[in-house]
XYZ file of C-alpha atoms in Angstrom:
343
model
C 119.264 -23.286 -110.459
C 119.451 -25.446 -113.511
C 121.041 -29.092 -113.834
C 123.986 -27.420 -115.104
C 125.073 -25.040 -112.395
C 123.777 -28.106 -109.379
C 126.596 -30.481 -111.006
C 129.060 -27.480 -110.846
C 127.886 -27.303 -107.211
C 128.155 -31.024 -106.387
C 131.227 -31.332 -108.522
C 128.875 -34.317 -110.642
C 128.461 -35.228 -113.112
C 124.941 -33.550 -114.869
C 124.620 -37.495 -116.507
C 124.794 -38.707 -112.939
C 122.637 -36.221 -111.383
C 120.139 -37.154 -113.995
C 120.964 -40.049 -112.876
C 120.674 -39.910 -108.660
C 116.899 -37.557 -109.051
C 114.988 -39.645 -111.027
C 116.519 -43.447 -109.182
C 118.656 -45.316 -111.485
C 119.955 -48.390 -109.855
C 123.711 -47.567 -111.355
C 123.754 -44.570 -108.517
C 124.974 -45.054 -104.877
C 122.678 -45.033 -102.651
C 125.196 -42.639 -100.931
C 125.295 -39.563 -104.273
C 121.440 -40.288 -104.570
C 121.860 -38.710 -100.920
C 123.834 -36.184 -101.253
C 122.161 -35.479 -104.941
C 118.150 -35.301 -102.631
C 119.608 -33.359 -99.985
C 121.567 -30.481 -102.610
C 118.646 -30.056 -105.122
C 116.022 -29.960 -102.192
C 118.232 -26.675 -100.768
C 118.843 -25.228 -103.639
C 115.228 -25.893 -104.871
C 115.880 -27.172 -108.042
C 113.202 -29.677 -109.323
C 114.077 -31.687 -112.607
C 111.955 -30.293 -116.285
C 108.920 -33.016 -116.690
C 109.859 -33.129 -119.965
C 113.213 -33.268 -119.085
C 112.299 -36.305 -116.693
C 110.349 -38.246 -119.285
C 113.602 -38.589 -122.363
C 115.948 -39.960 -118.914
C 113.101 -42.620 -118.637
C 111.675 -42.495 -121.525
C 107.943 -41.372 -120.487
C 105.359 -39.149 -121.354
C 104.739 -38.269 -117.476
C 101.606 -37.509 -118.611
C 98.010 -38.496 -117.870
C 94.615 -38.059 -120.697
C 91.915 -37.054 -120.036
C 89.924 -37.137 -123.699
C 86.513 -35.255 -123.162
C 84.320 -35.322 -126.809
C 82.108 -32.578 -127.676
C 79.088 -33.805 -126.751
C 79.261 -33.605 -123.330
C 81.940 -30.470 -123.523
C 79.357 -28.912 -120.827
C 81.136 -31.148 -118.420
C 84.052 -28.466 -118.439
C 82.430 -26.057 -116.845
C 80.307 -28.034 -114.535
C 81.648 -27.885 -111.109
C 81.211 -31.355 -110.959
C 83.888 -32.434 -113.829
C 86.070 -29.616 -111.983
C 86.362 -30.926 -108.822
C 87.381 -34.567 -110.293
C 90.223 -33.161 -112.362
C 91.406 -31.133 -109.569
C 91.099 -34.354 -107.326
C 93.211 -36.388 -110.332
C 95.215 -33.036 -109.781
C 96.620 -33.166 -107.123
C 97.882 -37.430 -107.381
C 99.477 -36.251 -110.251
C 101.420 -33.616 -108.550
C 102.418 -35.485 -105.764
C 103.848 -37.879 -108.665
C 105.146 -36.031 -110.847
C 102.994 -36.321 -113.951
C 101.396 -33.544 -115.916
C 97.573 -33.894 -117.099
C 96.729 -33.209 -120.958
C 92.722 -32.629 -121.822
C 91.395 -32.780 -125.125
C 88.638 -31.381 -126.341
C 87.705 -34.112 -129.439
C 84.693 -34.064 -132.133
C 82.374 -37.416 -131.267
C 83.181 -39.291 -134.715
C 86.677 -38.021 -134.237
C 87.150 -39.386 -130.243
C 88.725 -43.323 -131.458
C 91.562 -41.717 -133.950
C 92.698 -39.619 -130.647
C 93.242 -42.080 -128.548
C 95.182 -44.077 -131.121
C 97.392 -40.688 -131.906
C 97.847 -40.806 -128.244
C 100.122 -43.771 -128.180
C 101.573 -43.611 -131.815
C 103.172 -40.320 -130.235
C 103.737 -41.860 -127.097
C 102.090 -38.106 -125.442
C 101.331 -40.273 -122.838
C 101.368 -43.294 -120.564
C 97.986 -43.841 -119.627
C 94.439 -42.408 -120.577
C 91.357 -41.964 -117.992
C 88.068 -42.555 -119.778
C 85.426 -40.621 -118.423
C 80.962 -40.910 -118.835
C 81.493 -44.449 -119.511
C 77.935 -45.721 -122.001
C 76.498 -48.738 -122.568
C 78.694 -51.660 -124.253
C 81.564 -48.844 -124.399
C 83.608 -49.342 -127.383
C 86.796 -46.888 -126.364
C 86.930 -50.471 -123.638
C 88.388 -52.762 -126.112
C 89.555 -49.893 -128.234
C 92.128 -49.341 -125.710
C 92.819 -52.641 -124.630
C 93.543 -53.112 -128.553
C 96.345 -50.686 -128.099
C 97.533 -51.373 -124.920
C 97.229 -48.299 -123.979
C 96.963 -48.624 -120.090
C 93.638 -47.039 -118.792
C 91.130 -46.717 -116.178
C 87.478 -46.133 -116.439
C 85.523 -43.378 -113.704
C 82.237 -45.953 -113.384
C 81.772 -49.087 -115.117
C 80.216 -49.801 -118.917
C 77.039 -52.264 -118.562
C 77.496 -54.696 -121.404
C 81.561 -55.131 -121.474
C 82.214 -58.669 -120.741
C 86.357 -57.848 -120.425
C 87.904 -57.247 -117.305
C 89.433 -53.773 -117.109
C 90.055 -51.335 -114.783
C 87.280 -48.326 -112.524
C 86.338 -46.344 -110.307
C 82.592 -46.024 -109.641
C 79.410 -45.079 -106.466
C 77.032 -47.796 -106.448
C 75.106 -45.774 -108.062
C 72.302 -48.662 -107.895
C 72.464 -48.788 -104.611
C 72.355 -44.566 -104.288
C 69.203 -44.366 -105.677
C 67.149 -47.213 -103.859
C 68.430 -45.849 -101.156
C 66.990 -42.036 -101.664
C 64.081 -43.992 -103.055
C 62.959 -46.156 -99.992
C 64.323 -43.086 -97.279
C 60.943 -40.716 -99.098
C 58.896 -43.999 -99.393
C 59.341 -44.411 -95.341
C 58.073 -40.659 -95.278
C 55.044 -41.800 -96.970
C 55.646 -40.694 -100.739
C 54.117 -42.590 -103.473
C 54.054 -39.971 -105.931
C 57.708 -39.922 -106.715
C 59.660 -38.574 -109.535
C 63.103 -38.806 -111.517
C 64.768 -36.353 -113.022
C 68.833 -38.585 -114.177
C 70.596 -38.054 -116.689
C 71.272 -39.446 -119.910
C 70.335 -42.777 -119.859
C 73.080 -44.266 -122.731
C 75.287 -43.223 -120.240
C 75.947 -46.344 -117.561
C 75.670 -44.705 -114.362
C 72.030 -43.224 -115.132
C 70.886 -46.569 -116.008
C 72.263 -47.832 -112.774
C 69.807 -44.937 -111.386
C 66.607 -45.678 -112.947
C 67.024 -49.730 -111.584
C 67.547 -48.370 -108.077
C 64.724 -46.041 -108.136
C 62.400 -48.361 -110.052
C 63.661 -51.520 -107.705
C 63.026 -49.652 -104.627
C 59.862 -48.206 -105.578
C 58.980 -51.883 -106.821
C 59.129 -53.245 -102.930
C 57.513 -50.620 -102.185
C 54.285 -51.965 -104.602
C 54.576 -48.867 -105.997
C 52.932 -48.637 -109.815
C 55.807 -46.503 -112.272
C 54.539 -43.724 -113.382
C 56.867 -43.033 -117.462
C 54.944 -39.484 -116.580
C 57.306 -38.966 -113.686
C 60.548 -40.514 -115.152
C 62.211 -37.628 -117.584
C 65.884 -38.243 -119.038
C 68.668 -35.497 -120.103
C 71.696 -33.738 -119.385
C 71.973 -32.802 -115.514
C 72.137 -29.173 -116.182
C 70.119 -26.947 -113.409
C 67.840 -25.615 -116.749
C 66.492 -28.753 -117.454
C 65.649 -29.717 -113.673
C 63.679 -26.365 -114.192
C 61.778 -27.726 -117.273
C 60.721 -31.097 -116.322
C 60.286 -30.103 -112.682
C 57.036 -27.817 -114.103
C 55.913 -30.077 -115.955
C 55.802 -32.527 -113.257
C 54.452 -29.823 -111.241
C 51.553 -29.219 -114.724
C 50.469 -32.797 -114.511
C 46.594 -34.413 -112.354
C 48.546 -35.874 -110.318
C 51.664 -34.166 -109.317
C 54.973 -35.970 -107.511
C 54.987 -35.077 -104.113
C 58.535 -35.799 -103.879
C 61.568 -35.804 -106.418
C 64.667 -37.887 -106.766
C 67.111 -35.109 -108.421
C 70.799 -37.085 -110.554
C 72.519 -33.969 -109.421
C 72.810 -30.985 -106.943
C 72.987 -28.546 -110.474
C 69.500 -30.417 -111.705
C 68.005 -30.632 -107.929
C 68.759 -26.360 -108.040
C 66.678 -25.976 -111.012
C 63.697 -28.609 -109.330
C 64.135 -26.441 -106.016
C 62.924 -23.076 -108.272
C 60.577 -24.372 -109.994
C 58.505 -25.049 -107.523
C 59.362 -22.261 -105.776
C 57.573 -20.549 -108.804
C 54.618 -22.357 -108.794
C 54.209 -21.443 -105.630
C 55.462 -24.445 -103.577
C 57.865 -24.791 -100.866
C 60.500 -27.292 -101.420
C 60.604 -29.186 -98.112
C 57.668 -29.042 -97.007
C 55.414 -29.119 -100.277
C 57.590 -31.517 -102.638
C 60.570 -33.280 -100.834
C 64.080 -32.977 -103.087
C 66.900 -35.776 -102.242
C 69.974 -35.576 -104.169
C 72.872 -37.036 -105.494
C 77.050 -35.936 -105.473
C 76.741 -32.661 -102.938
C 79.804 -32.666 -102.208
C 81.491 -29.699 -103.775
C 84.075 -27.228 -103.447
C 82.160 -24.530 -105.047
C 78.845 -25.399 -104.814
C 78.301 -26.329 -100.649
C 74.986 -27.497 -99.940
C 74.561 -25.112 -96.919
C 77.096 -24.928 -94.028
C 75.741 -26.466 -90.361
C 72.471 -28.154 -91.841
C 72.781 -28.948 -95.242
C 69.789 -27.753 -97.680
C 68.828 -31.084 -99.588
C 69.009 -34.036 -98.243
C 71.643 -36.136 -100.413
C 72.861 -39.628 -101.325
C 76.881 -38.127 -100.545
C 79.597 -38.765 -102.636
C 82.792 -37.201 -102.915
C 83.573 -36.336 -106.619
C 86.782 -34.815 -105.726
C 87.887 -38.043 -103.749
C 87.223 -40.379 -106.621
C 89.432 -37.887 -108.592
C 92.236 -39.285 -106.620
C 91.854 -42.760 -106.082
C 90.823 -43.047 -109.110
C 94.607 -40.997 -110.264
C 96.338 -43.048 -108.516
C 95.224 -46.010 -109.452
C 95.770 -45.745 -112.945
C 99.653 -44.138 -111.842
C 100.284 -47.507 -109.950
C 99.189 -49.765 -113.465
C 102.271 -48.348 -115.111
C 104.010 -48.957 -112.579
C 103.298 -52.385 -111.987
C 101.541 -53.686 -115.479
C 101.907 -56.999 -114.413
C 98.579 -56.086 -111.794
C 95.145 -57.895 -112.364
C 92.547 -55.020 -112.879
C 92.139 -52.219 -110.468
C 88.581 -52.259 -109.315
C 87.182 -50.359 -106.383
C 82.579 -49.469 -105.789
C 82.333 -46.386 -103.459
C 79.523 -46.402 -101.683
C 77.694 -43.354 -101.194
C 76.003 -41.724 -97.120
C 72.360 -40.984 -96.940
C 72.646 -37.636 -95.234
C 69.689 -35.281 -94.293
C 69.214 -31.644 -94.888
C 65.767 -29.748 -95.099
C 64.341 -30.362 -98.346
C 62.758 -33.610 -97.706
C 59.887 -33.791 -94.771
C 56.814 -36.466 -94.738
C 54.509 -36.592 -97.382
C 51.414 -34.307 -97.333
C 48.770 -36.529 -97.210
C 50.691 -38.889 -94.069
C 51.399 -35.362 -91.924
């Protein structure tokens, strides 16, 4: 059933029916309820485009992904985040627009989204240190929220982040308490704010336990399985290999496990691993008992919460910036045990 047919059924004009469905105040409450009931019975849903034309809004949220991080599109972590955000958008009648852009034209894309009115707001992914996109979006007056934080940016802005520093401090503390003293770090790209904070937590824990820092046990790179594999092989080939590793994602932790097994060692006996972000829909960390000990956070829930945050700001632009810091939960699995020398 389309709008014209629904209007004829109710004996009302198409304009009145459209205004009733879109919440215009000049429509009486009785008429609004009558129209809503009829629309529900007829399973009628106004098109997003038509609703946008009626309200003067795009009813769309933009996600701009630089080509340098295009691997995120097939990364289960990114997929879970988008799934969570999509649930919120669908519930509130918004569409999602994903744009893959060359890094050099990213700012121009944001300017185009604003000038064309293509979106009502945007989600900023992968904030970098001193991220210039925040000032740009402020200047454009384009509503936005950031998935993460950008150290060095002094203006106030809306963000949702996991306490990465605290998560990696707790992970390293846990390994130190098990007697480990040679602990490796397989981190993300440290130009990204989250990875900078994770290294800080790892270093802080080692210093608190009186353990000297060893640069040969700290790596930074894109969090792929291959990166985890090669980084772990290099560490295990050193004259003083690690007895434990903290990994920035379960993807790279899988590579670390493969490297351990290729060397004829056993994960959780010879080399312990603590990972992060293990609550993934399509890559489960075991069933009843987790395979990996992890600092657990739900990326899907983060996507949902961040989308709700942006929608809240769109509904009331006078609100001050909204900021949420989530804590990760340390969950013990089969990948950790006391250090061999402490056993």
